PDB file of C-alpha atoms in Angstrom:
ATOM      1  CA  MET A   1      -0.008   0.010   0.023  1.00  0.00           C
ATOM      2  CA  ASN A   2       2.878   2.372   0.768  1.00  0.00           C
ATOM      3  CA  ASN A   3       4.185   1.958  -2.781  1.00  0.00           C
ATOM      4  CA  LEU A   4       0.703   2.559  -4.185  1.00  0.00           C
ATOM      5  CA  ILE A   5       0.520   5.871  -2.302  1.00  0.00           C
ATOM      6  CA  SER A   6       4.131   6.974  -2.792  1.00  0.00           C
ATOM      7  CA  ASN A   7       4.042   7.044  -6.600  1.00  0.00           C
ATOM      8  CA  LYS A   8       0.921   9.229  -6.502  1.00  0.00           C
ATOM      9  CA  VAL A   9       1.845  11.456  -3.561  1.00  0.00           C
ATOM     10  CA  THR A  10       2.127  14.747  -5.469  1.00  0.00           C
ATOM     11  CA  TYR A  11      -1.320  14.494  -7.035  1.00  0.00           C
ATOM     12  CA  ILE A  12      -2.819  13.191  -3.736  1.00  0.00           C
ATOM     13  CA  VAL A  13      -1.369  16.047  -1.699  1.00  0.00           C
ATOM     14  CA  LEU A  14      -2.528  18.663  -4.230  1.00  0.00           C
ATOM     15  CA  HIS A  15      -6.023  17.211  -4.249  1.00  0.00           C
ATOM     16  CA  ILE A  16      -6.203  17.112  -0.448  1.00  0.00           C
ATOM     17  CA  ILE A  17      -5.199  20.802  -0.347  1.00  0.00           C
ATOM     18  CA  PHE A  18      -7.874  21.579  -2.928  1.00  0.00           C
ATOM     19  CA  ALA A  19     -10.496  19.581  -0.988  1.00  0.00           C
ATOM     20  CA  LEU A  20      -9.692  21.330   2.316  1.00  0.00           C
ATOM     21  CA  VAL A  21      -9.557  24.850   0.919  1.00  0.00           C
ATOM     22  CA  GLY A  22     -12.686  24.164  -1.133  1.00  0.00           C
ATOM     23  CA  ALA A  23     -14.531  22.869   1.947  1.00  0.00           C
ATOM     24  CA  VAL A  24     -13.698  26.105   3.834  1.00  0.00           C
ATOM     25  CA  LEU A  25     -14.928  28.221   0.927  1.00  0.00           C
ATOM     26  CA  VAL A  26     -18.151  26.242   0.637  1.00  0.00           C
ATOM     27  CA  PHE A  27     -18.743  26.582   4.409  1.00  0.00           C
ATOM     28  CA  LEU A  28     -17.965  30.299   4.649  1.00  0.00           C
ATOM     29  CA  TYR A  29     -19.518  31.637   1.421  1.00  0.00           C
ATOM     30  CA  SER A  30     -22.734  31.056  -0.480  1.00  0.00           C
ATOM     31  CA  PRO A  31     -22.709  29.643  -4.055  1.00  0.00           C
ATOM     32  CA  ALA A  32     -23.744  33.079  -5.310  1.00  0.00           C
ATOM     33  CA  GLN A  33     -20.893  34.840  -3.545  1.00  0.00           C
ATOM     34  CA  LEU A  34     -18.267  32.463  -4.923  1.00  0.00           C
ATOM     35  CA  LEU A  35     -19.806  32.641  -8.390  1.00  0.00           C
ATOM     36  CA  LEU A  36     -19.773  36.432  -8.538  1.00  0.00           C
ATOM     37  CA  PHE A  37     -16.289  36.639  -7.019  1.00  0.00           C
ATOM     38  CA  ILE A  38     -14.736  34.325  -9.596  1.00  0.00           C
ATOM     39  CA  ASN A  39     -16.674  35.757 -12.534  1.00  0.00           C
ATOM     40  CA  GLY A  40     -16.049  39.300 -11.324  1.00  0.00           C
ATOM     41  CA  HIS A  41     -12.270  38.940 -11.339  1.00  0.00           C
ATOM     42  CA  ASN A  42     -11.925  38.913 -15.094  1.00  0.00           C
ATOM     43  CA  ALA A  43      -9.642  40.260 -17.746  1.00  0.00           C
ATOM     44  CA  PRO A  44      -9.514  40.126 -21.573  1.00  0.00           C
ATOM     45  CA  TRP A  45      -6.539  37.727 -21.520  1.00  0.00           C
ATOM     46  CA  LEU A  46      -8.267  35.577 -18.920  1.00  0.00           C
ATOM     47  CA  ASP A  47     -11.397  35.455 -21.026  1.00  0.00           C
ATOM     48  CA  LYS A  48      -9.428  34.023 -23.918  1.00  0.00           C
ATOM     49  CA  LEU A  49      -7.649  31.511 -21.711  1.00  0.00           C
ATOM     50  CA  MET A  50     -10.797  30.326 -19.925  1.00  0.00           C
ATOM     51  CA  TYR A  51     -12.682  30.172 -23.237  1.00  0.00           C
ATOM     52  CA  HIS A  52     -10.214  27.714 -24.719  1.00  0.00           C
ATOM     53  CA  ILE A  53      -9.776  25.700 -21.527  1.00  0.00           C
ATOM     54  CA  THR A  54     -13.483  25.288 -20.890  1.00  0.00           C
ATOM     55  CA  ARG A  55     -14.120  24.274 -24.454  1.00  0.00           C
ATOM     56  CA  LEU A  56     -11.636  21.428 -24.258  1.00  0.00           C
ATOM     57  CA  PRO A  57     -14.111  18.565 -24.669  1.00  0.00           C
ATOM     58  CA  GLU A  58     -14.102  15.687 -22.230  1.00  0.00           C
ATOM     59  CA  ILE A  59     -13.495  13.432 -25.231  1.00  0.00           C
ATOM     60  CA  ALA A  60     -10.039  14.980 -25.751  1.00  0.00           C
ATOM     61  CA  TYR A  61      -8.962  13.959 -22.249  1.00  0.00           C
ATOM     62  CA  ILE A  62     -10.586  10.554 -22.642  1.00  0.00           C
ATOM     63  CA  ILE A  63      -8.824   9.811 -25.926  1.00  0.00           C
ATOM     64  CA  PHE A  64      -5.519  11.021 -24.509  1.00  0.00           C
ATOM     65  CA  VAL A  65      -5.635   8.833 -21.403  1.00  0.00           C
ATOM     66  CA  LEU A  66      -6.906   5.793 -23.336  1.00  0.00           C
ATOM     67  CA  PHE A  67      -3.961   6.000 -25.755  1.00  0.00           C
ATOM     68  CA  LEU A  68      -1.672   6.443 -22.789  1.00  0.00           C
ATOM     69  CA  GLY A  69      -2.987   3.246 -21.194  1.00  0.00           C
ATOM     70  CA  ILE A  70      -2.877   1.197 -24.361  1.00  0.00           C
ATOM     71  CA  PHE A  71       0.760   2.087 -25.054  1.00  0.00           C
ATOM     72  CA  THR A  72       2.004   1.702 -21.454  1.00  0.00           C
ATOM     73  CA  GLN A  73       0.614  -1.294 -19.554  1.00  0.00           C
ATOM     74  CA  LYS A  74      -2.424  -3.547 -19.928  1.00  0.00           C
ATOM     75  CA  ARG A  75      -3.423  -3.062 -16.304  1.00  0.00           C
ATOM     76  CA  TYR A  76      -3.407   0.707 -16.741  1.00  0.00           C
ATOM     77  CA  ALA A  77      -5.683   0.436 -19.746  1.00  0.00           C
ATOM     78  CA  ILE A  78      -8.123  -1.693 -17.747  1.00  0.00           C
ATOM     79  CA  ALA A  79      -8.048   0.763 -14.821  1.00  0.00           C
ATOM     80  CA  ILE A  80      -8.764   3.613 -17.244  1.00  0.00           C
ATOM     81  CA  PHE A  81     -11.608   1.786 -18.917  1.00  0.00           C
ATOM     82  CA  ILE A  82     -13.318   0.942 -15.609  1.00  0.00           C
ATOM     83  CA  SER A  83     -12.819   4.468 -14.264  1.00  0.00           C
ATOM     84  CA  LEU A  84     -14.296   6.050 -17.352  1.00  0.00           C
ATOM     85  CA  VAL A  85     -17.316   3.749 -17.331  1.00  0.00           C
ATOM     86  CA  LEU A  86     -17.991   4.582 -13.664  1.00  0.00           C
ATOM     87  CA  CYS A  87     -17.567   8.286 -14.356  1.00  0.00           C
ATOM     88  CA  GLY A  88     -20.029   8.090 -17.244  1.00  0.00           C
ATOM     89  CA  LEU A  89     -22.596   6.272 -15.123  1.00  0.00           C
ATOM     90  CA  ILE A  90     -22.303   8.726 -12.277  1.00  0.00           C
ATOM     91  CA  ILE A  91     -22.606  11.730 -14.618  1.00  0.00           C
ATOM     92  CA  VAL A  92     -25.782  10.297 -16.182  1.00  0.00           C
ATOM     93  CA  LEU A  93     -27.304   9.334 -12.823  1.00  0.00           C
ATOM     94  CA  THR A  94     -26.603  12.639 -11.124  1.00  0.00           C
ATOM     95  CA  LYS A  95     -27.017  15.227 -13.866  1.00  0.00           C
ATOM     96  CA  PHE A  96     -29.921  13.662 -15.774  1.00  0.00           C
ATOM     97  CA  LEU A  97     -31.807  11.749 -13.072  1.00  0.00           C
ATOM     98  CA  ILE A  98     -31.101  12.556  -9.415  1.00  0.00           C
ATOM     99  CA  PHE A  99     -30.295  16.285  -9.817  1.00  0.00           C
ATOM    100  CA  SER A 100     -31.894  16.940 -13.209  1.00  0.00           C
ATOM    101  CA  GLY A 101     -33.815  19.927 -11.825  1.00  0.00           C
ATOM    102  CA  GLU A 102     -30.732  21.824 -10.697  1.00  0.00           C
ATOM    103  CA  THR A 103     -30.566  25.033 -12.690  1.00  0.00           C
ATOM    104  CA  ARG A 104     -27.329  26.654 -13.825  1.00  0.00           C
ATOM    105  CA  PRO A 105     -26.084  30.100 -12.689  1.00  0.00           C
ATOM    106  CA  SER A 106     -27.486  31.860 -15.788  1.00  0.00           C
ATOM    107  CA  VAL A 107     -31.041  31.134 -14.641  1.00  0.00           C
ATOM    108  CA  TRP A 108     -30.491  32.763 -11.217  1.00  0.00           C
ATOM    109  CA  LEU A 109     -28.574  35.675 -12.683  1.00  0.00           C
ATOM    110  CA  LEU A 110     -31.185  36.491 -15.338  1.00  0.00           C
ATOM    111  CA  GLU A 111     -34.191  36.011 -13.052  1.00  0.00           C
ATOM    112  CA  ASN A 112     -32.725  38.376 -10.455  1.00  0.00           C
ATOM    113  CA  LYS A 113     -31.350  40.779 -13.079  1.00  0.00           C
ATOM    114  CA  ILE A 114     -27.848  40.564 -11.592  1.00  0.00           C
ATOM    115  CA  PRO A 115     -25.093  42.008 -13.781  1.00  0.00           C
ATOM    116  CA  PHE A 116     -22.376  39.563 -14.766  1.00  0.00           C
ATOM    117  CA  HIS A 117     -19.387  39.256 -17.059  1.00  0.00           C
ATOM    118  CA  ALA A 118     -20.191  37.203 -20.151  1.00  0.00           C
ATOM    119  CA  VAL A 119     -17.362  35.516 -22.018  1.00  0.00           C
ATOM    120  CA  GLU A 120     -17.765  35.967 -25.740  1.00  0.00           C
ATOM    121  CA  GLY A 121     -18.519  32.753 -27.620  1.00  0.00           C
ATOM    122  CA  ILE A 122     -19.844  30.845 -24.594  1.00  0.00           C
ATOM    123  CA  THR A 123     -23.459  29.675 -24.739  1.00  0.00           C
ATOM    124  CA  LEU A 124     -25.011  29.611 -21.250  1.00  0.00           C
ATOM    125  CA  TYR A 125     -27.095  26.576 -20.435  1.00  0.00           C
ATOM    126  CA  SER A 126     -30.008  26.454 -18.048  1.00  0.00           C
ATOM    127  CA  HIS A 127     -30.148  22.959 -16.505  1.00  0.00           C
ATOM    128  CA  GLY A 128     -27.831  20.121 -15.441  1.00  0.00           C
ATOM    129  CA  SER A 129     -25.722  22.199 -13.094  1.00  0.00           C
ATOM    130  CA  PHE A 130     -24.897  19.675 -10.330  1.00  0.00           C
ATOM    131  CA  PRO A 131     -22.334  18.165 -10.428  1.00  0.00           C
ATOM    132  CA  SER A 132     -20.049  19.421 -13.166  1.00  0.00           C
ATOM    133  CA  GLY A 133     -19.557  16.682 -15.735  1.00  0.00           C
ATOM    134  CA  HIS A 134     -16.567  18.511 -17.230  1.00  0.00           C
ATOM    135  CA  THR A 135     -14.916  18.541 -13.840  1.00  0.00           C
ATOM    136  CA  ILE A 136     -15.599  14.875 -13.137  1.00  0.00           C
ATOM    137  CA  ALA A 137     -14.128  13.925 -16.501  1.00  0.00           C
ATOM    138  CA  SER A 138     -11.087  16.192 -16.254  1.00  0.00           C
ATOM    139  CA  PHE A 139     -10.149  15.222 -12.688  1.00  0.00           C
ATOM    140  CA  CYS A 140     -10.625  11.502 -13.376  1.00  0.00           C
ATOM    141  CA  THR A 141      -8.764  11.309 -16.690  1.00  0.00           C
ATOM    142  CA  LEU A 142      -5.901  13.644 -15.755  1.00  0.00           C
ATOM    143  CA  ALA A 143      -5.428  11.877 -12.408  1.00  0.00           C
ATOM    144  CA  LEU A 144      -5.154   8.578 -14.245  1.00  0.00           C
ATOM    145  CA  ALA A 145      -2.549  10.074 -16.596  1.00  0.00           C
ATOM    146  CA  ALA A 146      -0.661  11.486 -13.564  1.00  0.00           C
ATOM    147  CA  PHE A 147      -0.668   8.096 -11.800  1.00  0.00           C
ATOM    148  CA  ILE A 148       0.740   6.424 -14.881  1.00  0.00           C
ATOM    149  CA  SER A 149       3.587   8.912 -15.070  1.00  0.00           C
ATOM    150  CA  LYS A 150       4.568   8.807 -11.365  1.00  0.00           C
ATOM    151  CA  LYS A 151       6.772  11.897 -11.916  1.00  0.00           C
ATOM    152  CA  TRP A 152       6.005  14.696  -9.484  1.00  0.00           C
ATOM    153  CA  TRP A 153       6.196  17.510 -12.056  1.00  0.00           C
ATOM    154  CA  VAL A 154       3.901  15.660 -14.446  1.00  0.00           C
ATOM    155  CA  GLN A 155       1.414  15.074 -11.620  1.00  0.00           C
ATOM    156  CA  PHE A 156       1.604  18.782 -10.778  1.00  0.00           C
ATOM    157  CA  LEU A 157       1.046  19.735 -14.393  1.00  0.00           C
ATOM    158  CA  PHE A 158      -1.982  17.445 -14.822  1.00  0.00           C
ATOM    159  CA  PHE A 159      -3.509  18.651 -11.534  1.00  0.00           C
ATOM    160  CA  ALA A 160      -3.055  22.262 -12.634  1.00  0.00           C
ATOM    161  CA  LEU A 161      -4.816  21.487 -15.894  1.00  0.00           C
ATOM    162  CA  ALA A 162      -7.659  19.690 -14.119  1.00  0.00           C
ATOM    163  CA  PHE A 163      -8.025  22.616 -11.694  1.00  0.00           C
ATOM    164  CA  ALA A 164      -7.972  25.148 -14.540  1.00  0.00           C
ATOM    165  CA  SER A 165     -10.701  23.142 -16.315  1.00  0.00           C
ATOM    166  CA  ALA A 166     -12.846  23.189 -13.217  1.00  0.00           C
ATOM    167  CA  TYR A 167     -12.215  26.884 -12.466  1.00  0.00           C
ATOM    168  CA  SER A 168     -13.126  27.843 -16.025  1.00  0.00           C
ATOM    169  CA  ARG A 169     -16.597  26.340 -15.609  1.00  0.00           C
ATOM    170  CA  VAL A 170     -17.359  28.838 -12.843  1.00  0.00           C
ATOM    171  CA  TYR A 171     -15.579  31.718 -14.571  1.00  0.00           C
ATOM    172  CA  VAL A 172     -17.747  31.335 -17.700  1.00  0.00           C
ATOM    173  CA  LEU A 173     -20.889  30.881 -15.532  1.00  0.00           C
ATOM    174  CA  GLN A 174     -21.678  27.320 -16.507  1.00  0.00           C
ATOM    175  CA  HIS A 175     -21.483  26.044 -12.919  1.00  0.00           C
ATOM    176  CA  TYR A 176     -21.428  27.088  -9.262  1.00  0.00           C
ATOM    177  CA  PHE A 177     -18.331  26.368  -7.194  1.00  0.00           C
ATOM    178  CA  ILE A 178     -20.075  23.554  -5.322  1.00  0.00           C
ATOM    179  CA  ASP A 179     -20.691  21.848  -8.684  1.00  0.00           C
ATOM    180  CA  ILE A 180     -17.007  21.745  -9.553  1.00  0.00           C
ATOM    181  CA  TYR A 181     -15.977  20.971  -5.993  1.00  0.00           C
ATOM    182  CA  VAL A 182     -18.107  17.837  -5.789  1.00  0.00           C
ATOM    183  CA  GLY A 183     -17.221  16.911  -9.399  1.00  0.00           C
ATOM    184  CA  ALA A 184     -13.490  17.111  -8.598  1.00  0.00           C
ATOM    185  CA  ILE A 185     -13.866  14.844  -5.577  1.00  0.00           C
ATOM    186  CA  ILE A 186     -15.944  12.294  -7.483  1.00  0.00           C
ATOM    187  CA  GLY A 187     -13.497  12.203 -10.395  1.00  0.00           C
ATOM    188  CA  PHE A 188     -10.439  11.873  -8.164  1.00  0.00           C
ATOM    189  CA  VAL A 189     -11.921   9.164  -5.904  1.00  0.00           C
ATOM    190  CA  ILE A 190     -12.992   7.034  -8.865  1.00  0.00           C
ATOM    191  CA  SER A 191      -9.596   7.258 -10.533  1.00  0.00           C
ATOM    192  CA  PHE A 192      -7.580   6.699  -7.334  1.00  0.00           C
ATOM    193  CA  VAL A 193      -9.638   3.680  -6.149  1.00  0.00           C
ATOM    194  CA  CYS A 194      -9.794   1.965  -9.549  1.00  0.00           C
ATOM    195  CA  PHE A 195      -6.161   2.592 -10.415  1.00  0.00           C
ATOM    196  CA  SER A 196      -4.879   1.500  -6.975  1.00  0.00           C
ATOM    197  CA  ILE A 197      -6.925  -1.724  -6.945  1.00  0.00           C
ATOM    198  CA  ILE A 198      -5.944  -2.737 -10.493  1.00  0.00           C
ATOM    199  CA  GLU A 199      -2.284  -1.815  -9.939  1.00  0.00           C
ATOM    200  CA  SER A 200      -2.130  -3.921  -6.767  1.00  0.00           C
ATOM    201  CA  LYS A 201      -3.955  -6.975  -8.111  1.00  0.00           C
ATOM    202  CA  PHE A 202      -2.565  -7.158 -11.628  1.00  0.00           C
ATOM    203  CA  HIS A 203       1.160  -6.986 -11.047  1.00  0.00           C
ATOM    204  CA  THR A 204       2.507  -9.957 -13.017  1.00  0.00           C
ATOM    205  CA  PRO A 205       4.900  -9.250 -15.979  1.00  0.00           C
ATOM    206  CA  GLU A 206       2.170 -10.026 -18.492  1.00  0.00           C
ATOM    207  CA  TRP A 207      -0.136  -7.337 -17.137  1.00  0.00           C
ATOM    208  CA  GLN A 208       2.724  -4.829 -17.209  1.00  0.00           C
ATOM    209  CA  LYS A 209       3.178  -5.207 -20.951  1.00  0.00           C
ATOM    210  CA  PRO A 210       1.387  -2.779 -23.288  1.00  0.00           C
ATOM    211  CA  PHE A 211      -1.516  -3.861 -25.511  1.00  0.00           C
ATOM    212  CA  ILE A 212       0.302  -2.208 -28.397  1.00  0.00           C
ATOM    213  CA  LYS A 213       4.076  -1.965 -28.606  1.00  0.00           C
ATOM    214  CA  ILE A 214       5.522   1.051 -30.329  1.00  0.00           C
TER     215      ILE A 214
END
């Protein structure tokens, strides 16, 4: 178990910090306050950056991590496949069944005639706010990629990208902070549990060979 933790320590520590700081923010401030604070701290260069980051489709991360698993080790590919299936099921169950009535920030802002900063080119949706599917997908896939690498700077880089993806969803008013906070935890837990179990159970030389050799 120590080995399973040690080669993921950078990403785990970063996620714990995120979870703790996020919990404090959720406890101290309302969803509206966090939304308006993040959206209110804007700039033209940040608009462009958040526009491109938030429009990175989940499929891009999924394809990337699947290729990574196929060309590294069979057990990694299996862990990735199981993680992605679980993520997909949870997104469908939560966003379209359990919390289907949760409206997005644009509904509250427009109904209450609250001024906000709109990012050009972003279409604001009205339903399916909780949890953030983008965040679940980004935190799950990028954590899997980070675990495969085991290098601290790669794990830091992938966490930063996952965090930026989540942050962008609030910045462009597609989600409340609580949506991305819960989504990040869901995505990380799924990836960590699946990856750790598969890595510990499938450790023979055959499972450590890639499906496709370059």
